[in-house]
């Protein structure tokens, strides 16, 4: 179960390991993000899917899974296949230990305490849990934005309809930038919750979540961050953001499908109502009463996705071993290459921030009048390049922000993409644009 720790020390970084502790600190502070490097070719060896020789540029939808994660899940099925938190026998105890180790690793990834980490299926479930679990009523206000994925949008539309709370949607300019003054206007003392994504899954733009959280808290509102596109790609720190909830999905961060996490600030664990109750959530039951457990367990009814959670824990360890700063730096370099290349292709409209430094590795675009589905299929058929096309489960962005009625093609990069992937993608796109658009 060895992991290719695919970091490559550069001159600065090598020095870091040989100097004394006092100097380490100042040298560390003097390093820029760009100084940290991944050995992408070593990383690629961990991903069996890449042996097909095709180019995967759809990690925003779901990521590939490395061997250490696959092996960890197999280890559960082969060696301690038992339920968690129930059995007294050895296999069940090992399964429970591994499950809780996964909770620790996932918590460490976002600087949360394990007690604050609710293990669920995905981002959507986390957001639904919050929307149904906080007490909303007529006279309250929910604030969200046009940049949200449907999982952080229609959930609030429904919560507003059911409770009578008003829903205010903050808009963005054509590149996806939002104005803090608009949040200051939208959020007032009646605001119960502000829900915003840390990275847009269509435009790659990164809203100023820390500043938004500060405005919300000044008015006593709760803050939910949709971390689906930030947790896998950057160093996310729930304490530094100052959020109350943060939802994310294991399958977008090298983990399996079917496991995700919801960070819930410790003080809220008592107050928020669970979405489901049942086995695993109770402290005591009588014929005319039940008493729920305290903490995260209160929200985890029934047998969880054991292998998947254990796999998600292994994925969190894998990413942390590579280093979140290294991952961010690698993606930033690819981003510069992609943006520069896309800008040179005739007839191509790239959406989102023009400046590469202001975006994550997500690129939505259209070429001439080509339908996004036709373009995506041509990329696959002619060069084995896999990209997503359509509305990306974010119709408010498509309709209100970029106004692209057929949607867009979306390419996205991750730890296993190299320069060659990008160059093949760009060359194929160029050819398509010249011959088909
Ligand atoms: C920003 C954002 N939020 C929420 C989701 C929903 O994630 P899941 O399907 O894992 O629940 C996605 C999925 O693409 C997303 O990109």
CSV table of N, CA, C and O in Angstrom, one decimal, residues 25 32 36 50 66 93 96 142 165 172 193 195 210 212 271 275 280 298 305 343 347 366 370 420 430 433:
chain,number,residue,atom,x,y,z
A,25,UNK,N,11.6,28.4,9.8
A,25,UNK,CA,10.4,29.2,9.9
A,25,UNK,C,10.5,30.4,8.9
A,25,UNK,O,9.6,30.6,8.1
A,32,UNK,N,7.4,31.2,-2.1
A,32,UNK,CA,6.1,31.5,-2.7
A,32,UNK,C,5.4,30.2,-3.1
A,32,UNK,O,6.1,29.2,-3.2
A,36,UNK,N,6.8,25.4,-4.9
A,36,UNK,CA,6.5,24.0,-4.4
A,36,UNK,C,6.1,23.2,-5.7
A,36,UNK,O,5.3,23.7,-6.5
A,50,UNK,N,-5.3,6.1,-16.1
A,50,UNK,CA,-4.5,6.8,-17.1
A,50,UNK,C,-3.8,5.8,-18.1
A,50,UNK,O,-3.3,6.2,-19.1
A,66,UNK,N,-6.6,7.0,-7.1
A,66,UNK,CA,-5.3,6.4,-7.1
A,66,UNK,C,-5.3,5.0,-6.4
A,66,UNK,O,-6.2,4.7,-5.6
A,93,UNK,N,-14.3,-4.1,15.4
A,93,UNK,CA,-13.5,-3.0,16.1
A,93,UNK,C,-12.5,-2.4,15.1
A,93,UNK,O,-12.3,-1.2,15.1
A,96,UNK,N,-14.3,-0.1,12.8
A,96,UNK,CA,-14.7,1.1,13.4
A,96,UNK,C,-13.4,2.0,13.6
A,96,UNK,O,-13.5,3.2,13.3
A,142,UNK,N,-32.7,34.2,3.5
A,142,UNK,CA,-31.6,33.3,3.1
A,142,UNK,C,-30.9,34.1,2.0
A,142,UNK,O,-31.5,34.6,1.1
A,165,UNK,N,-39.4,31.9,4.5
A,165,UNK,CA,-38.2,32.9,4.6
A,165,UNK,C,-38.0,33.4,3.2
A,165,UNK,O,-38.2,32.8,2.2
A,172,UNK,N,-23.4,38.5,-10.1
A,172,UNK,CA,-22.0,38.6,-10.4
A,172,UNK,C,-21.9,39.3,-11.7
A,172,UNK,O,-22.8,39.3,-12.5
A,193,UNK,N,-29.1,32.7,7.1
A,193,UNK,CA,-28.0,31.9,6.5
A,193,UNK,C,-27.5,32.5,5.2
A,193,UNK,O,-28.3,33.0,4.4
A,195,UNK,N,-25.3,31.3,2.0
A,195,UNK,CA,-24.7,30.0,1.4
A,195,UNK,C,-24.0,30.4,0.1
A,195,UNK,O,-24.6,31.0,-0.8
A,210,UNK,N,-14.1,34.6,2.9
A,210,UNK,CA,-13.8,35.0,4.3
A,210,UNK,C,-14.5,36.4,4.6
A,210,UNK,O,-15.1,36.6,5.7
A,212,UNK,N,-17.1,37.6,3.1
A,212,UNK,CA,-18.6,37.4,3.1
A,212,UNK,C,-19.0,36.8,4.4
A,212,UNK,O,-20.0,37.3,5.0
A,271,UNK,N,-27.9,22.2,18.1
A,271,UNK,CA,-29.0,23.0,17.6
A,271,UNK,C,-29.6,22.5,16.3
A,271,UNK,O,-30.8,22.6,16.0
A,275,UNK,N,-31.2,15.2,9.3
A,275,UNK,CA,-32.1,14.9,8.2
A,275,UNK,C,-32.7,13.6,8.3
A,275,UNK,O,-33.9,13.4,8.1
A,280,UNK,N,-27.9,3.9,15.2
A,280,UNK,CA,-26.6,4.7,15.2
A,280,UNK,C,-26.7,6.1,15.7
A,280,UNK,O,-25.7,6.7,16.1
A,298,UNK,N,-25.2,12.0,15.7
A,298,UNK,CA,-26.6,12.3,15.6
A,298,UNK,C,-27.1,12.4,14.2
A,298,UNK,O,-28.3,12.2,13.9
A,305,UNK,N,-21.6,4.4,4.5
A,305,UNK,CA,-20.8,3.8,3.3
A,305,UNK,C,-19.4,3.6,3.8
A,305,UNK,O,-18.5,4.4,3.7
A,343,UNK,N,-6.7,31.5,-25.4
A,343,UNK,CA,-6.8,32.9,-25.9
A,343,UNK,C,-6.3,32.9,-27.4
A,343,UNK,O,-6.7,33.8,-28.1
A,347,UNK,N,-12.1,32.1,-32.8
A,347,UNK,CA,-13.6,31.8,-32.5
A,347,UNK,C,-13.9,31.3,-31.2
A,347,UNK,O,-15.0,30.8,-30.9
A,366,UNK,N,-16.8,28.3,-25.4
A,366,UNK,CA,-17.6,27.9,-26.6
A,366,UNK,C,-16.7,28.2,-27.8
A,366,UNK,O,-15.9,29.2,-27.7
A,370,UNK,N,-20.6,26.2,-32.7
A,370,UNK,CA,-20.6,24.8,-32.4
A,370,UNK,C,-21.4,24.5,-31.1
A,370,UNK,O,-21.2,25.2,-30.1
A,420,UNK,N,1.6,17.8,-21.5
A,420,UNK,CA,1.3,17.1,-22.7
A,420,UNK,C,-0.2,17.0,-22.9
A,420,UNK,O,-0.8,17.2,-24.0
A,430,UNK,N,-7.8,23.7,-31.5
A,430,UNK,CA,-7.4,24.6,-32.6
A,430,UNK,C,-7.9,24.1,-33.9
A,430,UNK,O,-8.5,24.7,-34.7
A,433,UNK,N,-11.6,24.2,-34.3
A,433,UNK,CA,-12.0,25.5,-34.5
A,433,UNK,C,-11.8,25.9,-36.0
A,433,UNK,O,-12.6,26.6,-36.6
